[in-house]
């Protein structure tokens, strides 16, 4: 059985590895890998920046954006053979913290969670994988070519859910949203924003290629250049930052409208060493009643919300996000970023 693997902490260790056949538990599904999405997290893992193999292993199977097809299900399972599924990513530790015990391992307090393809659990980047039926989400067969977008869309869904919760602290009637970074997560945030009837703006460093066209497909305004100029021009009520660039985030804090909310999803690695006037930033946040918060990962409810949103989206627009499709034999090539990339897909099986 072939799989895309790395040795965590070792740069340039990504390889197509022949693994032993599966030895599934009796109550587990056997799933044929269909496709795998590659994102910046996978590229950072392949660069040796972080990652943890499962206990007793020195390699980690990559992949947390998945589509698979059930080929064997235990008796009484809710997933019959032939069901198309995507896998949940994060799991609580054996002695869960209070957040994990409440079913919100994305909000884990003790940091002892595991994540498929990232930390302590093999991912979905193999020809076959197994899962407990409760740990996958069935998706429509119509999403066979776009289902890998459910995971990044789940992060966008979490961002919006938390923005909604914070917005209820007091009167809040947002009109304009700026999303910085028009990659996969940014575009998923834009898709959900458009569905809310907001005036949507996307900011990115790239002036040409698929990103401006995809923004147009959302009836969104597309901006490049200086972020501070953009902030002054549109005065957004909500900003969702997926760039992780400290200099961009600083300007977003400065330019956010009164009573505004800034959600930070991305972060730069390694962190940028910036010199900022923190007192000025704090004062502006206080005087404007602004909130800045960060999120990572997503709960299962966010996965479900994301799958529903994508199922109702224009499938041709979703297809345009996928700028590269490679076979498993060329998966290592897919870990190399290109400027014209949005989403790279590894085609694994049927």
Tab-separated table of C-alpha atoms in Angstrom:
chain	number	residue	atom	x	y	z
A	1	UNK	CA	0.000	0.000	0.000
A	2	UNK	CA	1.523	3.329	-1.105
A	3	UNK	CA	1.382	6.483	1.003
A	4	UNK	CA	2.792	10.003	1.103
A	5	UNK	CA	4.995	10.142	4.197
A	6	UNK	CA	7.486	12.342	5.990
A	7	UNK	CA	9.856	11.884	8.909
A	8	UNK	CA	8.697	14.641	11.294
A	9	UNK	CA	11.347	17.223	12.008
A	10	UNK	CA	13.410	16.229	8.965
A	11	UNK	CA	13.303	18.561	5.974
A	12	UNK	CA	13.077	17.045	2.484
A	13	UNK	CA	12.016	13.643	3.855
A	14	UNK	CA	8.732	13.494	1.910
A	15	UNK	CA	8.458	10.308	-0.101
A	16	UNK	CA	6.057	7.774	-1.544
A	17	UNK	CA	6.463	4.865	0.857
A	18	UNK	CA	5.259	1.273	0.643
A	19	UNK	CA	3.420	0.508	3.892
A	20	UNK	CA	2.159	-2.725	5.383
A	21	UNK	CA	-1.399	-3.756	4.608
A	22	UNK	CA	-4.113	-2.425	6.890
A	23	UNK	CA	-5.013	-4.233	10.088
A	24	UNK	CA	-8.360	-2.584	10.892
A	25	UNK	CA	-10.260	-2.952	14.138
A	26	UNK	CA	-13.504	-4.949	13.811
A	27	UNK	CA	-15.673	-1.856	14.337
A	28	UNK	CA	-13.768	0.284	11.809
A	29	UNK	CA	-14.459	1.203	8.223
A	30	UNK	CA	-12.024	0.351	5.450
A	31	UNK	CA	-11.816	3.297	3.104
A	32	UNK	CA	-10.226	3.637	-0.300
A	33	UNK	CA	-8.469	6.954	-0.710
A	34	UNK	CA	-9.944	9.020	-3.527
A	35	UNK	CA	-8.169	12.357	-3.250
A	36	UNK	CA	-6.102	14.490	-0.913
A	37	UNK	CA	-5.755	18.254	-0.635
A	38	UNK	CA	-2.351	19.842	-0.065
A	39	UNK	CA	-2.108	23.033	1.986
A	40	UNK	CA	0.509	25.227	3.647
A	41	UNK	CA	0.435	23.045	6.771
A	42	UNK	CA	1.520	20.027	4.720
A	43	UNK	CA	4.313	22.059	3.173
A	44	UNK	CA	5.508	23.220	6.592
A	45	UNK	CA	5.421	19.606	7.817
A	46	UNK	CA	7.463	18.516	4.813
A	47	UNK	CA	9.942	21.306	5.594
A	48	UNK	CA	10.554	19.775	9.017
A	49	UNK	CA	9.107	22.703	10.976
A	50	UNK	CA	6.822	20.565	13.152
A	51	UNK	CA	4.861	17.312	13.196
A	52	UNK	CA	4.685	14.162	15.300
A	53	UNK	CA	4.442	10.535	14.200
A	54	UNK	CA	2.112	8.065	15.867
A	55	UNK	CA	3.562	6.145	18.810
A	56	UNK	CA	5.989	3.473	17.665
A	57	UNK	CA	6.506	4.970	14.216
A	58	UNK	CA	9.242	7.144	12.798
A	59	UNK	CA	7.263	8.281	9.760
A	60	UNK	CA	3.963	10.147	9.475
A	61	UNK	CA	1.447	9.671	6.677
A	62	UNK	CA	0.574	13.185	5.516
A	63	UNK	CA	-2.836	14.547	4.642
A	64	UNK	CA	-5.756	16.085	6.530
A	65	UNK	CA	-7.952	17.234	3.610
A	66	UNK	CA	-9.562	14.029	2.404
A	67	UNK	CA	-12.092	12.283	0.240
A	68	UNK	CA	-12.468	8.516	0.500
A	69	UNK	CA	-14.925	5.836	-0.462
A	70	UNK	CA	-16.065	3.191	2.021
A	71	UNK	CA	-15.330	-0.312	0.727
A	72	UNK	CA	-16.079	-2.241	3.933
A	73	UNK	CA	-18.311	-1.350	6.869
A	74	UNK	CA	-19.067	-3.244	10.081
A	75	UNK	CA	-22.573	-4.563	10.573
A	76	UNK	CA	-24.939	-1.809	11.652
A	77	UNK	CA	-22.662	1.011	10.507
A	78	UNK	CA	-24.230	4.229	9.285
A	79	UNK	CA	-21.741	4.242	6.395
A	80	UNK	CA	-22.559	1.612	3.808
A	81	UNK	CA	-20.021	0.480	1.206
A	82	UNK	CA	-19.840	3.023	-1.589
A	83	UNK	CA	-20.431	6.016	0.707
A	84	UNK	CA	-18.238	9.006	-0.050
A	85	UNK	CA	-16.665	10.449	3.118
A	86	UNK	CA	-14.251	13.022	4.427
A	87	UNK	CA	-12.353	12.405	7.658
A	88	UNK	CA	-12.369	14.493	10.805
A	89	UNK	CA	-8.920	15.732	11.747
A	90	UNK	CA	-8.548	16.454	15.461
A	91	UNK	CA	-9.146	14.025	18.349
A	92	UNK	CA	-9.007	14.487	22.143
A	93	UNK	CA	-6.387	12.791	24.274
A	94	UNK	CA	-7.406	9.654	26.235
A	95	UNK	CA	-8.051	11.793	29.313
A	96	UNK	CA	-9.744	14.749	27.650
A	97	UNK	CA	-9.681	18.292	28.914
A	98	UNK	CA	-13.000	20.009	29.629
A	99	UNK	CA	-13.266	21.412	26.085
A	100	UNK	CA	-12.509	18.058	24.451
A	101	UNK	CA	-14.998	16.329	26.757
A	102	UNK	CA	-17.631	18.770	25.500
A	103	UNK	CA	-16.927	17.675	21.927
A	104	UNK	CA	-14.827	20.704	21.067
A	105	UNK	CA	-11.316	19.343	20.622
A	106	UNK	CA	-10.599	22.315	18.343
A	107	UNK	CA	-10.677	24.366	21.566
A	108	UNK	CA	-8.424	21.939	23.491
A	109	UNK	CA	-7.024	23.422	26.689
A	110	UNK	CA	-4.155	21.042	27.516
A	111	UNK	CA	-2.730	20.649	24.001
A	112	UNK	CA	-2.673	16.855	24.255
A	113	UNK	CA	-4.948	16.347	21.241
A	114	UNK	CA	-3.880	14.367	18.174
A	115	UNK	CA	-4.478	15.270	14.530
A	116	UNK	CA	-4.534	13.050	11.488
A	117	UNK	CA	-1.622	13.794	9.224
A	118	UNK	CA	-0.163	16.356	11.627
A	119	UNK	CA	0.291	15.231	15.213
A	120	UNK	CA	0.332	11.693	16.557
A	121	UNK	CA	-1.972	10.080	13.953
A	122	UNK	CA	-1.383	9.030	10.366
A	123	UNK	CA	-3.241	11.094	7.820
A	124	UNK	CA	-5.294	10.282	4.770
A	125	UNK	CA	-2.546	10.316	2.147
A	126	UNK	CA	-2.583	6.587	1.418
A	127	UNK	CA	-4.311	4.248	-0.987
A	128	UNK	CA	-6.341	2.808	1.892
A	129	UNK	CA	-7.131	4.054	5.393
A	130	UNK	CA	-9.355	3.090	8.289
A	131	UNK	CA	-11.615	5.021	10.605
A	132	UNK	CA	-14.323	4.513	13.163
A	133	UNK	CA	-17.672	5.357	11.520
A	134	UNK	CA	-18.176	8.236	13.971
A	135	UNK	CA	-14.963	9.855	12.765
A	136	UNK	CA	-15.957	10.475	9.158
A	137	UNK	CA	-18.591	12.682	7.569
A	138	UNK	CA	-20.610	11.383	4.633
A	139	UNK	CA	-20.684	13.828	1.706
A	140	UNK	CA	-22.761	13.829	-1.493
A	141	UNK	CA	-21.410	11.858	-4.457
A	142	UNK	CA	-21.599	15.101	-6.463
A	143	UNK	CA	-18.657	16.362	-4.354
A	144	UNK	CA	-16.271	13.595	-5.384
A	145	UNK	CA	-13.937	16.113	-7.062
A	146	UNK	CA	-14.366	18.983	-4.581
A	147	UNK	CA	-14.882	17.249	-1.224
A	148	UNK	CA	-11.301	17.957	-0.148
A	149	UNK	CA	-12.439	21.555	0.308
A	150	UNK	CA	-14.636	20.584	3.272
A	151	UNK	CA	-11.725	20.724	5.725
A	152	UNK	CA	-10.514	24.239	4.790
A	153	UNK	CA	-14.140	25.367	4.566
A	154	UNK	CA	-14.689	24.035	8.098
A	155	UNK	CA	-12.067	26.483	9.367
A	156	UNK	CA	-13.898	29.286	7.575
A	157	UNK	CA	-17.169	28.090	9.114
A	158	UNK	CA	-15.606	28.185	12.569
A	159	UNK	CA	-14.343	31.706	11.964
A	160	UNK	CA	-17.818	32.911	11.023
A	161	UNK	CA	-19.439	31.060	13.927
A	162	UNK	CA	-17.132	32.802	16.373
A	163	UNK	CA	-17.617	36.174	14.682
A	164	UNK	CA	-21.366	35.697	15.105
A	165	UNK	CA	-20.932	34.834	18.772
A	166	UNK	CA	-18.745	37.870	19.444
A	167	UNK	CA	-21.111	40.101	17.473
A	168	UNK	CA	-23.872	39.299	19.961
A	169	UNK	CA	-21.967	41.060	22.755
A	170	UNK	CA	-23.779	44.299	21.772
A	171	UNK	CA	-25.436	46.022	18.817
A	172	UNK	CA	-23.612	44.955	15.666
A	173	UNK	CA	-24.785	45.460	12.074
A	174	UNK	CA	-21.793	44.683	9.856
A	175	UNK	CA	-21.882	45.713	6.221
A	176	UNK	CA	-18.340	45.351	4.878
A	177	UNK	CA	-15.939	42.426	5.292
A	178	UNK	CA	-12.317	42.283	4.175
A	179	UNK	CA	-10.610	38.928	3.796
A	180	UNK	CA	-6.850	39.149	3.466
A	181	UNK	CA	-5.232	36.268	1.637
A	182	UNK	CA	-7.126	34.833	-1.335
A	183	UNK	CA	-5.925	31.267	-0.950
A	184	UNK	CA	-8.220	28.331	-0.267
A	185	UNK	CA	-9.268	29.321	3.276
A	186	UNK	CA	-9.637	32.973	2.309
A	187	UNK	CA	-11.854	32.105	-0.628
A	188	UNK	CA	-13.918	29.784	1.569
A	189	UNK	CA	-14.379	32.693	3.997
A	190	UNK	CA	-15.430	34.829	1.028
A	191	UNK	CA	-17.931	32.221	-0.134
A	192	UNK	CA	-19.579	32.159	3.298
A	193	UNK	CA	-19.495	35.962	3.501
A	194	UNK	CA	-21.225	36.290	0.138
A	195	UNK	CA	-23.948	33.970	1.391
A	196	UNK	CA	-24.566	36.415	4.245
A	197	UNK	CA	-25.247	39.311	1.906
A	198	UNK	CA	-22.182	41.299	2.987
A	199	UNK	CA	-20.110	43.557	0.772
A	200	UNK	CA	-17.066	41.314	0.285
A	201	UNK	CA	-13.512	42.497	-0.332
A	202	UNK	CA	-10.509	40.234	-0.895
A	203	UNK	CA	-6.895	41.375	-0.477
A	204	UNK	CA	-3.914	39.470	-1.856
A	205	UNK	CA	-0.390	40.170	-3.062
A	206	UNK	CA	-0.994	38.571	-6.492
A	207	UNK	CA	-2.312	40.926	-9.160
A	208	UNK	CA	-3.118	38.296	-11.777
A	209	UNK	CA	-3.887	34.592	-12.121
A	210	UNK	CA	-6.924	32.696	-10.842
A	211	UNK	CA	-7.437	34.618	-7.596
A	212	UNK	CA	-8.914	37.844	-9.053
A	213	UNK	CA	-11.157	35.739	-11.302
A	214	UNK	CA	-12.396	33.658	-8.390
A	215	UNK	CA	-13.117	36.837	-6.416
A	216	UNK	CA	-15.170	38.061	-9.362
A	217	UNK	CA	-17.109	34.795	-9.251
A	218	UNK	CA	-18.204	35.789	-5.726
A	219	UNK	CA	-19.094	39.337	-6.852
A	220	UNK	CA	-16.317	40.425	-4.496
A	221	UNK	CA	-13.945	43.365	-4.851
A	222	UNK	CA	-10.296	42.353	-5.288
A	223	UNK	CA	-7.424	44.482	-3.957
A	224	UNK	CA	-3.631	44.359	-4.092
A	225	UNK	CA	-0.920	46.780	-3.060
A	226	UNK	CA	-0.756	48.459	0.351
A	227	UNK	CA	-3.070	46.997	3.006
A	228	UNK	CA	-3.275	50.267	4.978
A	229	UNK	CA	-4.576	52.075	1.889
A	230	UNK	CA	-7.193	49.383	1.368
A	231	UNK	CA	-8.273	49.560	5.019
A	232	UNK	CA	-8.689	53.342	4.834
A	233	UNK	CA	-10.647	53.076	1.600
A	234	UNK	CA	-13.238	50.486	2.626
A	235	UNK	CA	-13.337	50.819	6.467
A	236	UNK	CA	-14.358	47.184	7.110
A	237	UNK	CA	-16.574	46.100	9.980
A	238	UNK	CA	-15.112	42.591	9.888
A	239	UNK	CA	-11.637	41.459	8.838
A	240	UNK	CA	-10.612	37.835	8.443
A	241	UNK	CA	-6.875	37.470	8.075
A	242	UNK	CA	-5.499	34.297	6.484
A	243	UNK	CA	-2.058	35.690	5.611
A	244	UNK	CA	-0.476	35.369	9.041
A	245	UNK	CA	1.791	38.275	8.121
A	246	UNK	CA	2.429	40.404	11.194
A	247	UNK	CA	2.810	43.646	9.251
A	248	UNK	CA	-0.531	43.057	7.515
A	249	UNK	CA	-2.313	42.194	10.784
A	250	UNK	CA	-0.928	45.335	12.426
A	251	UNK	CA	-2.461	47.518	9.721
A	252	UNK	CA	-5.738	45.608	9.982
A	253	UNK	CA	-5.935	46.362	13.694
A	254	UNK	CA	-5.266	50.040	12.995
A	255	UNK	CA	-7.848	50.345	10.231
A	256	UNK	CA	-10.731	48.251	11.569
A	257	UNK	CA	-14.014	50.133	11.866
A	258	UNK	CA	-15.503	50.947	15.274
A	259	UNK	CA	-17.104	47.960	17.036
A	260	UNK	CA	-15.284	45.811	14.491
A	261	UNK	CA	-14.059	42.239	14.726
A	262	UNK	CA	-10.749	40.858	13.450
A	263	UNK	CA	-10.439	37.083	13.108
A	264	UNK	CA	-6.913	35.777	12.556
A	265	UNK	CA	-6.709	32.329	10.973
A	266	UNK	CA	-3.241	32.221	9.450
A	267	UNK	CA	0.167	32.782	10.989
A	268	UNK	CA	3.649	33.120	9.553
A	269	UNK	CA	6.316	30.516	10.201
A	270	UNK	CA	8.787	31.385	11.555
A	271	UNK	CA	7.167	34.393	13.259
A	272	UNK	CA	8.156	37.799	11.945
A	273	UNK	CA	10.197	40.055	14.210
A	274	UNK	CA	8.219	43.294	14.105
A	275	UNK	CA	8.696	46.560	15.930
A	276	UNK	CA	5.270	48.009	16.685
A	277	UNK	CA	3.863	50.588	19.050
A	278	UNK	CA	1.826	48.158	21.155
A	279	UNK	CA	0.445	50.941	23.346
A	280	UNK	CA	-1.021	52.640	20.293
A	281	UNK	CA	-2.596	49.391	19.064
A	282	UNK	CA	-4.127	48.642	22.465
A	283	UNK	CA	-5.477	52.166	22.778
A	284	UNK	CA	-7.117	51.992	19.369
A	285	UNK	CA	-8.727	48.629	20.183
A	286	UNK	CA	-10.095	49.933	23.475
A	287	UNK	CA	-11.372	53.255	22.156
A	288	UNK	CA	-13.038	51.583	19.167
A	289	UNK	CA	-14.580	48.656	21.107
A	290	UNK	CA	-12.805	46.288	18.731
A	291	UNK	CA	-12.138	42.560	19.192
A	292	UNK	CA	-9.189	40.624	17.787
A	293	UNK	CA	-9.105	36.847	18.165
A	294	UNK	CA	-7.492	33.802	16.620
A	295	UNK	CA	-8.728	30.338	15.658
A	296	UNK	CA	-7.225	27.030	14.587
A	297	UNK	CA	-8.792	23.766	13.417
A	298	UNK	CA	-12.561	23.178	13.523
A	299	UNK	CA	-15.166	21.175	15.389
A	300	UNK	CA	-17.330	18.488	13.819
A	301	UNK	CA	-20.265	20.881	13.713
A	302	UNK	CA	-18.137	23.223	11.611
A	303	UNK	CA	-17.340	20.340	9.240
A	304	UNK	CA	-21.053	19.691	8.822
A	305	UNK	CA	-21.770	23.372	8.187
A	306	UNK	CA	-18.941	23.499	5.650
A	307	UNK	CA	-20.148	20.419	3.789
A	308	UNK	CA	-23.651	21.875	3.572
A	309	UNK	CA	-22.337	25.203	2.265
A	310	UNK	CA	-20.189	23.524	-0.379
A	311	UNK	CA	-23.009	21.230	-1.475
A	312	UNK	CA	-25.130	24.342	-2.115
A	313	UNK	CA	-22.329	26.300	-3.817
A	314	UNK	CA	-21.761	26.603	-7.533
A	315	UNK	CA	-19.731	23.480	-8.243
A	316	UNK	CA	-18.046	24.980	-11.302
A	317	UNK	CA	-16.670	27.795	-9.091
A	318	UNK	CA	-15.351	25.253	-6.586
A	319	UNK	CA	-13.685	23.331	-9.412
A	320	UNK	CA	-11.823	26.503	-10.417
A	321	UNK	CA	-10.149	26.602	-6.993
A	322	UNK	CA	-8.371	23.364	-7.846
A	323	UNK	CA	-5.448	24.555	-9.918
A	324	UNK	CA	-3.398	21.356	-9.984
A	325	UNK	CA	-4.210	17.644	-9.921
A	326	UNK	CA	-1.401	15.120	-9.573
A	327	UNK	CA	-1.315	11.334	-9.211
A	328	UNK	CA	-0.072	9.827	-5.954
A	329	UNK	CA	3.206	8.933	-7.662
A	330	UNK	CA	3.885	12.691	-8.057
A	331	UNK	CA	2.591	13.769	-4.630
A	332	UNK	CA	5.997	15.018	-3.465
A	333	UNK	CA	5.951	17.445	-6.391
A	334	UNK	CA	2.639	18.745	-5.071
A	335	UNK	CA	4.362	19.886	-1.872
A	336	UNK	CA	6.286	22.501	-3.864
A	337	UNK	CA	4.373	25.773	-3.898
A	338	UNK	CA	3.773	27.735	-7.077
A	339	UNK	CA	2.471	31.296	-7.312
A	340	UNK	CA	-0.431	30.253	-9.520
A	341	UNK	CA	-1.517	27.543	-7.076
A	342	UNK	CA	-4.636	27.750	-4.982
A	343	UNK	CA	-5.459	24.140	-4.233
A	344	UNK	CA	-3.317	21.189	-5.260
A	345	UNK	CA	-5.094	17.838	-5.275
A	346	UNK	CA	-3.467	14.425	-5.152
A	347	UNK	CA	-5.598	11.891	-6.997
A	348	UNK	CA	-5.261	8.606	-5.142
A	349	UNK	CA	-7.936	6.218	-6.346
A	350	UNK	CA	-11.378	5.797	-7.879
